[in-house]
C-alpha atoms as a PDB file:
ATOM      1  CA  UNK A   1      99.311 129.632 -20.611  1.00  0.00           C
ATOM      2  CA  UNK A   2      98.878 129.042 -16.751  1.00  0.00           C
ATOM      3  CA  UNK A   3      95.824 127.137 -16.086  1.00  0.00           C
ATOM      4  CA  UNK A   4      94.289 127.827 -12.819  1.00  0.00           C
ATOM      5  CA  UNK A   5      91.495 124.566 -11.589  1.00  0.00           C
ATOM      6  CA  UNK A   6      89.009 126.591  -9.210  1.00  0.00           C
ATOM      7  CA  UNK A   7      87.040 123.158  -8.456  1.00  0.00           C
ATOM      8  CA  UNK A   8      88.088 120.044  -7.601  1.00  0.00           C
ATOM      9  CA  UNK A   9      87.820 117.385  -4.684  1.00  0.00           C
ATOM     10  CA  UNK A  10      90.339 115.545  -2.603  1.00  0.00           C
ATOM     11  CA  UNK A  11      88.220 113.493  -0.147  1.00  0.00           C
ATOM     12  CA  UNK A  12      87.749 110.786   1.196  1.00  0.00           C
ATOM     13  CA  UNK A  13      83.787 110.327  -0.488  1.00  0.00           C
ATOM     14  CA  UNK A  14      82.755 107.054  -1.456  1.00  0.00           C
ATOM     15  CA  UNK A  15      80.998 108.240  -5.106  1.00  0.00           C
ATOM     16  CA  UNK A  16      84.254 109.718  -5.797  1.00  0.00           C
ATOM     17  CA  UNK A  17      85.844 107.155  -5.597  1.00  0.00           C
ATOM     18  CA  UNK A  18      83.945 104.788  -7.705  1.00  0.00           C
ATOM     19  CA  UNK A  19      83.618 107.497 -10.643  1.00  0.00           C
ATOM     20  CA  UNK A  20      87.544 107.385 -10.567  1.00  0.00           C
ATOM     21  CA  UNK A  21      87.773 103.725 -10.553  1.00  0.00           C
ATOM     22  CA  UNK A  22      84.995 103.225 -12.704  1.00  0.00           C
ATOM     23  CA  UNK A  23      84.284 105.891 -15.537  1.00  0.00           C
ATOM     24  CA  UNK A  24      86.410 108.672 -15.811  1.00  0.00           C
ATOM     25  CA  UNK A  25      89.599 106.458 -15.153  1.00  0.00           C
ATOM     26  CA  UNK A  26      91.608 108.636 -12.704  1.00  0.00           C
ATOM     27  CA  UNK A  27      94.206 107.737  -9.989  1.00  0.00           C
ATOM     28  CA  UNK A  28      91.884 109.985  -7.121  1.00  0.00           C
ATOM     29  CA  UNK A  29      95.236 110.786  -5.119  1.00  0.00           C
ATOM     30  CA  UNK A  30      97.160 113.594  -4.062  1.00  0.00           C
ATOM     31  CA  UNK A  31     100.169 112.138  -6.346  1.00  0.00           C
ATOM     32  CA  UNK A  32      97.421 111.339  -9.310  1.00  0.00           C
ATOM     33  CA  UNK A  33      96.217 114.882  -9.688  1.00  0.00           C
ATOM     34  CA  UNK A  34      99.630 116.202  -8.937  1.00  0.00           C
ATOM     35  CA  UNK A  35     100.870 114.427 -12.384  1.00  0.00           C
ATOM     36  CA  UNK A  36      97.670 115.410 -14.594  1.00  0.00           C
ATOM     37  CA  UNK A  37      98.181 119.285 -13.487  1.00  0.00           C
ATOM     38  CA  UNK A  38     102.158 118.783 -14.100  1.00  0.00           C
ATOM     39  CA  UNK A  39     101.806 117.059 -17.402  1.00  0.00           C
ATOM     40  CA  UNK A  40      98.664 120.115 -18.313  1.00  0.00           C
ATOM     41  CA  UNK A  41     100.242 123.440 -17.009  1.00  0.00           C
ATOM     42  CA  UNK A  42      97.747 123.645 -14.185  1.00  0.00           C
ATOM     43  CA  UNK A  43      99.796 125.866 -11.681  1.00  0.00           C
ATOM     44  CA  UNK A  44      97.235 125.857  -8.909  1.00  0.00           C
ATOM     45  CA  UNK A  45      93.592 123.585  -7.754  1.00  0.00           C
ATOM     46  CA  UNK A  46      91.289 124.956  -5.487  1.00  0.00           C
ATOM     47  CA  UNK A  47      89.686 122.234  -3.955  1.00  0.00           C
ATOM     48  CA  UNK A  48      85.931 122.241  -2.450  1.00  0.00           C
ATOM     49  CA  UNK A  49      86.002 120.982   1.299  1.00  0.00           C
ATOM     50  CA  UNK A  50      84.004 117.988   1.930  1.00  0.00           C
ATOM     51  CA  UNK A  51      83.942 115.490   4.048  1.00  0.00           C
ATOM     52  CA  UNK A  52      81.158 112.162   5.153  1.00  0.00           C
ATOM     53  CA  UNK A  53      81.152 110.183   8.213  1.00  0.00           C
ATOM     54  CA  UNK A  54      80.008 107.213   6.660  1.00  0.00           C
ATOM     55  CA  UNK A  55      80.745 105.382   3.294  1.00  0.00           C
ATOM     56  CA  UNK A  56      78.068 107.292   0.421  1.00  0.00           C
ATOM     57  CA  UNK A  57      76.601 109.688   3.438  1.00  0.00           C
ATOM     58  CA  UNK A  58      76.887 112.447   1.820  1.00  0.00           C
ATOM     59  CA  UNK A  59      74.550 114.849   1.898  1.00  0.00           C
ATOM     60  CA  UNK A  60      75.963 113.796   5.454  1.00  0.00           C
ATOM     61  CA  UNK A  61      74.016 115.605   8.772  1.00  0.00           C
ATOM     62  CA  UNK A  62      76.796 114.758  10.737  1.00  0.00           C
ATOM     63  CA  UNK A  63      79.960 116.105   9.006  1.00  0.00           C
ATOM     64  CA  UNK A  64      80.928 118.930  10.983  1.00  0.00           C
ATOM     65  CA  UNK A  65      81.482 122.211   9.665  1.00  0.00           C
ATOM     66  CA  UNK A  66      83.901 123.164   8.391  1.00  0.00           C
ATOM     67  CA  UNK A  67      84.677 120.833   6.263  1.00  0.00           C
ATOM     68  CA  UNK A  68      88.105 120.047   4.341  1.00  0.00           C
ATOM     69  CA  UNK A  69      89.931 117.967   2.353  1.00  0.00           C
ATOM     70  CA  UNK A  70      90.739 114.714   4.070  1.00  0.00           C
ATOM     71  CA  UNK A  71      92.223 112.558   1.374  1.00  0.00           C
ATOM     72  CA  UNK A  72      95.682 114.031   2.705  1.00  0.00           C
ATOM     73  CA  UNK A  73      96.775 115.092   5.952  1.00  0.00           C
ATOM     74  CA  UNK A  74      99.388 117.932   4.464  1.00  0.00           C
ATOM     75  CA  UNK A  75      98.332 120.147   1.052  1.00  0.00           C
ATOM     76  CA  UNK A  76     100.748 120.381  -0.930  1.00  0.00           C
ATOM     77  CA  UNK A  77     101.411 124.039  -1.871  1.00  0.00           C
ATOM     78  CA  UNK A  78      99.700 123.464  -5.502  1.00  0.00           C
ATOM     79  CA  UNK A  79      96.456 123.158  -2.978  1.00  0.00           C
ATOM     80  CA  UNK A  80      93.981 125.425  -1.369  1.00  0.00           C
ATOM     81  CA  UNK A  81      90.846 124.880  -0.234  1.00  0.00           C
ATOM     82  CA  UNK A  82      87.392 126.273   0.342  1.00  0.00           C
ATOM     83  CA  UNK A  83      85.753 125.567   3.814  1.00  0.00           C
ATOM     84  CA  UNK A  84      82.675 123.445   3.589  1.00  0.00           C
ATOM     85  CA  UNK A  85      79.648 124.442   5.339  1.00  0.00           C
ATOM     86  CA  UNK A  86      77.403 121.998   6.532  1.00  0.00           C
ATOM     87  CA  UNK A  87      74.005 123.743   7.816  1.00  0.00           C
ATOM     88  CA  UNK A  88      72.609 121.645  10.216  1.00  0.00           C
ATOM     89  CA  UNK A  89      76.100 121.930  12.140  1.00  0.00           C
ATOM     90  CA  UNK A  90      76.751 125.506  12.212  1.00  0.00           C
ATOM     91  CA  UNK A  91      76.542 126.813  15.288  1.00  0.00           C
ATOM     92  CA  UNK A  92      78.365 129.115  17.320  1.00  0.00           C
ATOM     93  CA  UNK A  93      81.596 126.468  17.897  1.00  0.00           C
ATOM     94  CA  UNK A  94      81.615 126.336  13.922  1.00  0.00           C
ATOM     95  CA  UNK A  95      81.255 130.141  13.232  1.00  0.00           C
ATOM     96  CA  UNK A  96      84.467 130.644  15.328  1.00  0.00           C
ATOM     97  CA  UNK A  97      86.181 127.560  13.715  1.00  0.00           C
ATOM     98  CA  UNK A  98      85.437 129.095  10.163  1.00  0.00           C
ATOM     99  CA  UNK A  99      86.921 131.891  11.499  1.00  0.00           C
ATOM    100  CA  UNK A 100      89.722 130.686  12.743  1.00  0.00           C
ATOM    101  CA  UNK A 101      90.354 128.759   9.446  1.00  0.00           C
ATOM    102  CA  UNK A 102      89.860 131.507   7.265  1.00  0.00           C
ATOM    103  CA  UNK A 103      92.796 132.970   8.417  1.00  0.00           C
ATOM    104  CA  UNK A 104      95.238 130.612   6.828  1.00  0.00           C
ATOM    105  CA  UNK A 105      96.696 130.872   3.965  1.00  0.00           C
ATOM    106  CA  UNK A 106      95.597 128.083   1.743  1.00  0.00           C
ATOM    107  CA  UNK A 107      92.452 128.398   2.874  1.00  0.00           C
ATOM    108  CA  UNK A 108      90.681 130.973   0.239  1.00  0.00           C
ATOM    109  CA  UNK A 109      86.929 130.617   0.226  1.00  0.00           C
ATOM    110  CA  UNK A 110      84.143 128.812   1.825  1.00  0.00           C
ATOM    111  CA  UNK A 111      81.128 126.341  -0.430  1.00  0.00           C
ATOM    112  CA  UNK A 112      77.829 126.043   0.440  1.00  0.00           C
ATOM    113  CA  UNK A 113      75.973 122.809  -1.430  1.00  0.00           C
ATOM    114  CA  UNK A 114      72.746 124.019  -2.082  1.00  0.00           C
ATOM    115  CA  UNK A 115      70.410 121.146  -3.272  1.00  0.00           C
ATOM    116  CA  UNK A 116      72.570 118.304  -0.733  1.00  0.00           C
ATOM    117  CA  UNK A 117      71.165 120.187   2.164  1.00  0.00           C
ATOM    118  CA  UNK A 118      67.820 121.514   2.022  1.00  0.00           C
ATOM    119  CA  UNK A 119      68.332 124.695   2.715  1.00  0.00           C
ATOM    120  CA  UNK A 120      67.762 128.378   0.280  1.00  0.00           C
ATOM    121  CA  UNK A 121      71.349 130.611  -0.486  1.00  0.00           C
ATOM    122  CA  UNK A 122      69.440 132.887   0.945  1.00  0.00           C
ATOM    123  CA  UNK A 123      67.572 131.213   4.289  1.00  0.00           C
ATOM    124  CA  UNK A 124      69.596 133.180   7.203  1.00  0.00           C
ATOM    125  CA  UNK A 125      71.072 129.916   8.188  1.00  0.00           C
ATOM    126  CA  UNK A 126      73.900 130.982   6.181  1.00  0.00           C
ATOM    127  CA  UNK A 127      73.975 134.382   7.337  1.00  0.00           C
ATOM    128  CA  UNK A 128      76.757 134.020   9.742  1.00  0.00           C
ATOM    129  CA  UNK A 129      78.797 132.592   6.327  1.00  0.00           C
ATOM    130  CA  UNK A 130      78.454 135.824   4.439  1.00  0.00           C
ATOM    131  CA  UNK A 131      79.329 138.232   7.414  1.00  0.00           C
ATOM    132  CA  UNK A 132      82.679 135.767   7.805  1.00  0.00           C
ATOM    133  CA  UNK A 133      82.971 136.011   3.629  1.00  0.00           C
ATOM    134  CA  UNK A 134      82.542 139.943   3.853  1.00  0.00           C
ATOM    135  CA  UNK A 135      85.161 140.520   6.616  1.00  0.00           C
ATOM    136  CA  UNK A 136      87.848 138.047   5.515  1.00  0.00           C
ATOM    137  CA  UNK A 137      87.141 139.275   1.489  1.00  0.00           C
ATOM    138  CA  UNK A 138      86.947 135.529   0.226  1.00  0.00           C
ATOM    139  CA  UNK A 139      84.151 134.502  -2.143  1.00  0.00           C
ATOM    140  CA  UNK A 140      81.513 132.208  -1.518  1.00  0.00           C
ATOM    141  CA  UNK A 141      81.012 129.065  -3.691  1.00  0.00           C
ATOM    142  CA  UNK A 142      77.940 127.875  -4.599  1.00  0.00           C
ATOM    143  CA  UNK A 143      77.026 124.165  -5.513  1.00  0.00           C
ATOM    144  CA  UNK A 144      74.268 124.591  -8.801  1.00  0.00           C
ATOM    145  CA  UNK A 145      72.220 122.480 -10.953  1.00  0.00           C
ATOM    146  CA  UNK A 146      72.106 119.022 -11.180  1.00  0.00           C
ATOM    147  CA  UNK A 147      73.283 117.131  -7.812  1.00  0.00           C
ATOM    148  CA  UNK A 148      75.192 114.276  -7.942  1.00  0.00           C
ATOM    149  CA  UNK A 149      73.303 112.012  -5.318  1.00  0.00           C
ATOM    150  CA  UNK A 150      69.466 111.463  -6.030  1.00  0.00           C
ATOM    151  CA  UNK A 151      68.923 112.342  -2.409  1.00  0.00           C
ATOM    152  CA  UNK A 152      69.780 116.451  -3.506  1.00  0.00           C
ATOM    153  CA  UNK A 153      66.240 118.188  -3.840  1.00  0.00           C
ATOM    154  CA  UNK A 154      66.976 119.849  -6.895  1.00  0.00           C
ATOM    155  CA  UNK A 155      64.483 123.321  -5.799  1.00  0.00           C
ATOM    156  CA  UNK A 156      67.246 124.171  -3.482  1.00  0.00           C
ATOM    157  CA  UNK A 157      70.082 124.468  -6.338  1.00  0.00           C
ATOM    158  CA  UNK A 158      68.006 125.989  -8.780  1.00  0.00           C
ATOM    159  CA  UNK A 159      70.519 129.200 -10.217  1.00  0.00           C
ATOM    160  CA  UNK A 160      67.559 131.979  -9.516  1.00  0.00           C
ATOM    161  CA  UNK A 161      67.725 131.617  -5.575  1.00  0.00           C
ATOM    162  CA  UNK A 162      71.554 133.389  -5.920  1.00  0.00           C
ATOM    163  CA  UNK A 163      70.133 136.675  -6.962  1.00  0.00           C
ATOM    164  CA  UNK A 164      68.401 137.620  -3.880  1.00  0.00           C
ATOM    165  CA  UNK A 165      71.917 136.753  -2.421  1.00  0.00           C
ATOM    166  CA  UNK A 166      73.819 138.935  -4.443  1.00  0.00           C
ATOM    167  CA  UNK A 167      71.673 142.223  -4.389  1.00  0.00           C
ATOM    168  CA  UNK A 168      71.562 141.691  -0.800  1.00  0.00           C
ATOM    169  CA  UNK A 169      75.480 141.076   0.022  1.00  0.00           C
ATOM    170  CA  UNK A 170      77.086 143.148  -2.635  1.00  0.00           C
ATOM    171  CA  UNK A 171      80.617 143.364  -0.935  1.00  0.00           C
ATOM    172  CA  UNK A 172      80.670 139.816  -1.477  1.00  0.00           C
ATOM    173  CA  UNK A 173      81.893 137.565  -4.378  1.00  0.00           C
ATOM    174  CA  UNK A 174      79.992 134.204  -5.175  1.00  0.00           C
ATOM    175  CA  UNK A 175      80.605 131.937  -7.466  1.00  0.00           C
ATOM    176  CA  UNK A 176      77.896 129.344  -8.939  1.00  0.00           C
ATOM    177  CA  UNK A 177      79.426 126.259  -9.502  1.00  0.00           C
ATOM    178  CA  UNK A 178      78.817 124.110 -12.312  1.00  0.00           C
ATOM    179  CA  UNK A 179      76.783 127.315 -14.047  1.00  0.00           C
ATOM    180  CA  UNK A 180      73.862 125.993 -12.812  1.00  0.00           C
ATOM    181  CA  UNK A 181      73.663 123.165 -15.372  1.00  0.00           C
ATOM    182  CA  UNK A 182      70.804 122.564 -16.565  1.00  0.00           C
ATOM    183  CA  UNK A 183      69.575 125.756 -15.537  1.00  0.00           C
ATOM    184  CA  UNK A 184      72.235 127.860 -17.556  1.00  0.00           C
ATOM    185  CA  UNK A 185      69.967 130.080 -18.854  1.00  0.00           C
ATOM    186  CA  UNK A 186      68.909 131.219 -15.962  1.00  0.00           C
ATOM    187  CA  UNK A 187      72.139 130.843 -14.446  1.00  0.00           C
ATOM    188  CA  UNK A 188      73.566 133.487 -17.296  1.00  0.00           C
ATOM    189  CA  UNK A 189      71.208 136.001 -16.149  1.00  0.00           C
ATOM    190  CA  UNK A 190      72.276 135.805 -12.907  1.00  0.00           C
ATOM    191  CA  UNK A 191      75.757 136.252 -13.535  1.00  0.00           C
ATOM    192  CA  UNK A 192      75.198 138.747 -16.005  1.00  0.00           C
ATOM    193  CA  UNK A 193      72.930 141.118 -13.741  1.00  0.00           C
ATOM    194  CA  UNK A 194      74.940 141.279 -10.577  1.00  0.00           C
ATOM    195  CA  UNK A 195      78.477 142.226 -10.644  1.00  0.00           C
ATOM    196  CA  UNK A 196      78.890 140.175  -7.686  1.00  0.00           C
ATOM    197  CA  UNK A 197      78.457 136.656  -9.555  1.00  0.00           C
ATOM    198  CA  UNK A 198      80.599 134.567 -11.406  1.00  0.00           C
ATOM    199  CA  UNK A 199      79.989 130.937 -12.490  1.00  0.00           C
ATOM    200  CA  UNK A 200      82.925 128.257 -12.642  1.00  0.00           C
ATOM    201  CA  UNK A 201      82.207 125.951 -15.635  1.00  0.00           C
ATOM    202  CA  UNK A 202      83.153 122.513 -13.958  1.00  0.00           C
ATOM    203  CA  UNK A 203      81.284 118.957 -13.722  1.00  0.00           C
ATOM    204  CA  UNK A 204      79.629 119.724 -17.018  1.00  0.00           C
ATOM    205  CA  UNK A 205      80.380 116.087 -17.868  1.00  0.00           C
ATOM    206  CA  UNK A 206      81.752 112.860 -15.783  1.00  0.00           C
ATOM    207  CA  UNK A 207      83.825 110.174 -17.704  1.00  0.00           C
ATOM    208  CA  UNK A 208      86.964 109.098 -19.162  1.00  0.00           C
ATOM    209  CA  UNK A 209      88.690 110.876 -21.986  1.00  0.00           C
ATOM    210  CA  UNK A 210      86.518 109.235 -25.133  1.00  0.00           C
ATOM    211  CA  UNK A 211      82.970 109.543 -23.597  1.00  0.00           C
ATOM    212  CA  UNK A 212      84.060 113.917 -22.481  1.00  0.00           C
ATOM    213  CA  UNK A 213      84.658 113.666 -26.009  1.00  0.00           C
ATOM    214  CA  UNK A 214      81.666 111.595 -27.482  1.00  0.00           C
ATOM    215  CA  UNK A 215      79.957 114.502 -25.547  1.00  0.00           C
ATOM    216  CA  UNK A 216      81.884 117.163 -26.813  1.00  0.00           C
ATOM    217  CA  UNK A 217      81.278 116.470 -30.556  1.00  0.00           C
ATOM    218  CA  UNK A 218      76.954 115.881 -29.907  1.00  0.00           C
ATOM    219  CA  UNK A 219      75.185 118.501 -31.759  1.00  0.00           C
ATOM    220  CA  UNK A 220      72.560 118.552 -28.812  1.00  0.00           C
ATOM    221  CA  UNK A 221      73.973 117.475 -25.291  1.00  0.00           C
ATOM    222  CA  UNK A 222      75.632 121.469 -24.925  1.00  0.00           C
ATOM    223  CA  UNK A 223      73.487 123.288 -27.018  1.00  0.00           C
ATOM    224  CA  UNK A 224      72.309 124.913 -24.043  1.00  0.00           C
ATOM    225  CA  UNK A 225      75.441 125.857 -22.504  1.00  0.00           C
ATOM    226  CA  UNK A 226      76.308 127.375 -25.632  1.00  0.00           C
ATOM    227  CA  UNK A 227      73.542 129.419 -26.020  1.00  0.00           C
ATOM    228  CA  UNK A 228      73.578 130.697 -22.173  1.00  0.00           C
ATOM    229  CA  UNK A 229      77.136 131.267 -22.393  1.00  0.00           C
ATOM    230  CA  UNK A 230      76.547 133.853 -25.561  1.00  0.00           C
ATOM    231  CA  UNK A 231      73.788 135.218 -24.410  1.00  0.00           C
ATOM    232  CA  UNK A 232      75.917 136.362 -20.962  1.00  0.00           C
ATOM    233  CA  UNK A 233      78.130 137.771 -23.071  1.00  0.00           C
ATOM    234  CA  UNK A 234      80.606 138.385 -19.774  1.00  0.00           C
ATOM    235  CA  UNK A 235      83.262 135.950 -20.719  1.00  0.00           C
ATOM    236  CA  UNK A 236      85.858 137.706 -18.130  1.00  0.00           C
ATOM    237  CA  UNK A 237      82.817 136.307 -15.193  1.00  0.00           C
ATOM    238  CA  UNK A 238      83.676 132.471 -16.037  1.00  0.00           C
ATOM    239  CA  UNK A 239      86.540 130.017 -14.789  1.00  0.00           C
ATOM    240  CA  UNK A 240      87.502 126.976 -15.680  1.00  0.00           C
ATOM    241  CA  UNK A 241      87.184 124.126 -12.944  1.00  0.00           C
ATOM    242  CA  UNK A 242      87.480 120.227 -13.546  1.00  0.00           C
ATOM    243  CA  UNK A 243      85.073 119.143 -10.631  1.00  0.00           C
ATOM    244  CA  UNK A 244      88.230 115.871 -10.742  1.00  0.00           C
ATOM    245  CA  UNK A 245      88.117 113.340 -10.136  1.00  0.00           C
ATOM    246  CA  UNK A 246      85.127 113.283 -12.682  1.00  0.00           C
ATOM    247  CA  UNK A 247      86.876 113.827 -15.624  1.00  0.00           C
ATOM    248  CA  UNK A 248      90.391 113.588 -16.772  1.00  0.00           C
ATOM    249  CA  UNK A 249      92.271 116.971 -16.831  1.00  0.00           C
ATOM    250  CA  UNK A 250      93.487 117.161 -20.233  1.00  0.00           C
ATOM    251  CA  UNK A 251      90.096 116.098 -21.688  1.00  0.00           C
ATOM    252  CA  UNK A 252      88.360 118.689 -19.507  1.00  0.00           C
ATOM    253  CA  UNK A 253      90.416 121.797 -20.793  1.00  0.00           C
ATOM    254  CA  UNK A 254      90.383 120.482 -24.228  1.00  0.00           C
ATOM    255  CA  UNK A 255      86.470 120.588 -23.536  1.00  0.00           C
ATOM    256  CA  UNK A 256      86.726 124.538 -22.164  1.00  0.00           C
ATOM    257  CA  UNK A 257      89.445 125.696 -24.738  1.00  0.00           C
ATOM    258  CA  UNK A 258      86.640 124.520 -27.495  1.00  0.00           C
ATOM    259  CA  UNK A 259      83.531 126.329 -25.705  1.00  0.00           C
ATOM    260  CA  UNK A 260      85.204 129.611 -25.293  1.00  0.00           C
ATOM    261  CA  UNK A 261      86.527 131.675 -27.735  1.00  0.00           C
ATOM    262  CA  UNK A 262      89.994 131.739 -27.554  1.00  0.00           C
ATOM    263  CA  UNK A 263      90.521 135.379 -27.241  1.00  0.00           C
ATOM    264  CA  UNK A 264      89.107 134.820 -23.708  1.00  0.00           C
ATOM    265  CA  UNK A 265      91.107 131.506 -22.749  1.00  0.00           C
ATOM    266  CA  UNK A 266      93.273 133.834 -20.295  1.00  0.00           C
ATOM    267  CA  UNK A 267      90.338 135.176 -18.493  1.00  0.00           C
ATOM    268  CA  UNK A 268      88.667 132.233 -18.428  1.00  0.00           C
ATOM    269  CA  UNK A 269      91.436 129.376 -17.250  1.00  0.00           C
ATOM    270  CA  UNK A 270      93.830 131.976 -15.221  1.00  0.00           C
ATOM    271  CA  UNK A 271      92.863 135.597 -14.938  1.00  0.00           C
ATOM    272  CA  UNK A 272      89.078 135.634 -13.456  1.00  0.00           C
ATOM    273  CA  UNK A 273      90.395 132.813 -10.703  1.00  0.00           C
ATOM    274  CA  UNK A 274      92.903 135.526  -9.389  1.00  0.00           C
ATOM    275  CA  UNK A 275      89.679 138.420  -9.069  1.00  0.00           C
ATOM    276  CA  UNK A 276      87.085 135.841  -7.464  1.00  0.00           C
ATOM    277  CA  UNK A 277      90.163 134.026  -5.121  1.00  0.00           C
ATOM    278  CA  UNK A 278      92.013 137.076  -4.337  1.00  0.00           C
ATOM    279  CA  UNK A 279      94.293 135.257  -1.730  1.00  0.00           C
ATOM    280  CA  UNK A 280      95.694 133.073  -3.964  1.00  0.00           C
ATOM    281  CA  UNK A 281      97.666 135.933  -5.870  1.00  0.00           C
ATOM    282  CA  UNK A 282     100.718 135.363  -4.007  1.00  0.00           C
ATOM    283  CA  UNK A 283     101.111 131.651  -4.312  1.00  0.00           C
ATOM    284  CA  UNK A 284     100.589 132.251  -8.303  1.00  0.00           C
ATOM    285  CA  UNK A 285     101.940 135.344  -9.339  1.00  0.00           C
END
């Protein structure tokens, strides 16, 4: 089976770095992840731009929009990326470099981190983003849930604020990353009352190989998940994403393959990636 990653980070972010070094036990590099998707049967990672101007500034003000992914200076063609939008920078100078961007080839969506910047998916700050989404047809991604700096203000990613998003942009895909943990219930009805949504079920845990699977086995710590993932009942509206370098590959679809039913493994780790990210049919197909 061809294993598709629709979330993971190459950048040059100081938290990053230290989860690698320090609990999930990853080389963070281009030629680290290269070897974990070689040695796994992941064909393709879509990578979430990001970028700080300082060492641990993100949320960072000052990163200007769009931003990439700066731990290289060339992709190599098992990379794309979405543009990241930084808010307080997006002016006129950064709608027309979006633009501009968006026509590239390897670049095949564009992520908004609600709950880093404290801003609603649907304040009209990020207008300009959705008419760019709706004319270029690439989906917009989402940061949910729990936020991995305690400066995030955790009203801003809260799953229900996508809904008014989605009825009111229809012709364009989102995805909610990280299902909106904790808030997968409410993240499941989302995605199961607008045809619109999808939710990628990345950085559900951070650590090396025995403590994703310490988690794995509790009885209690994805109970929830479980239970919101049933009661969506739209298997063929998840995808399978790492968030890497917070957990080891392998360990992380070992962790999927168990929490879907295996009937839907195709959807879930290949087939949904290619309807949310349809420019990345041609590098895959």
């Amino acid at each position: 089976m061809k294993i598709i990653d629709a979330h993971m980070h190459l950048s040059h972010i100081e938290e990053f770095k230290r989860t690698a070094a320090e609990k999930s036990f990853v080389d963070y590099s281009v030629a680290g992840l290269l070897h974990e998707y070689a040695e796994n049967g992941v064909v393709l990672g879509i990578g979430m731009g990001l970028t700080e101007t300082q060492p641990d500034g993100f949320p960072d003000v000052e990163a200007v929009t769009p931003m990439g992914l700066d731990l290289t200076d060339e992709l190599p063609p098992q990379f794309v990326y979405c543009l990241g939008i930084n808010p307080f920078k997006l002016d006129e100078a950064a709608v027309a470099r979006l633009e501009a961007d968006l026509q590239k080839p390897n670049v095949v969506g564009l992520k908004i981190y609600l709950g880093y910047y404290p801003f609603y998916a649907y304040d009209s700050v990020y207008d300009p983003v959705y008419a760019l989404a709706a004319k270029y047809q690439v989906p917009v991604v989402f940061h949910t849930g729990d936020t991995y700096s305690e400066r995030g203000l955790l009203k801003y990613s809260h799953p229900l604020a996508l809904d008014e998003v989605a009825v009111k942009h229809r012709d364009v895909n989102f995805m909610m990353a990280h299902f909106g943990d904790p808030w997968v219930l409410d993240g499941a009805e989302v995605v199961y009352k607008n045809r619109n949504m999808f939710a990628d079920l990345s950085g559900l845990m951070v650590g090396d190989a025995a403590n994703c699977k310490r988690l794995a086995e509790s009885p209690l710590f994805f109970s929830h998940l479980r239970h919101a993932i049933t009661y969506c009942d739209h298997y063929d509206k998840f995808l399978f994403g790492t968030d890497w370098p917070l957990a080891p590959v392998k360990s992380y679809i070992q962790f999927v393959q168990e929490l879907i039913p295996a009937e839907y493994h195709e959807d879930v780790f290949y087939k949904t990636a290619l309807k949310v990210f349809p420019k990345i049919k041609p590098l895959v197909e």
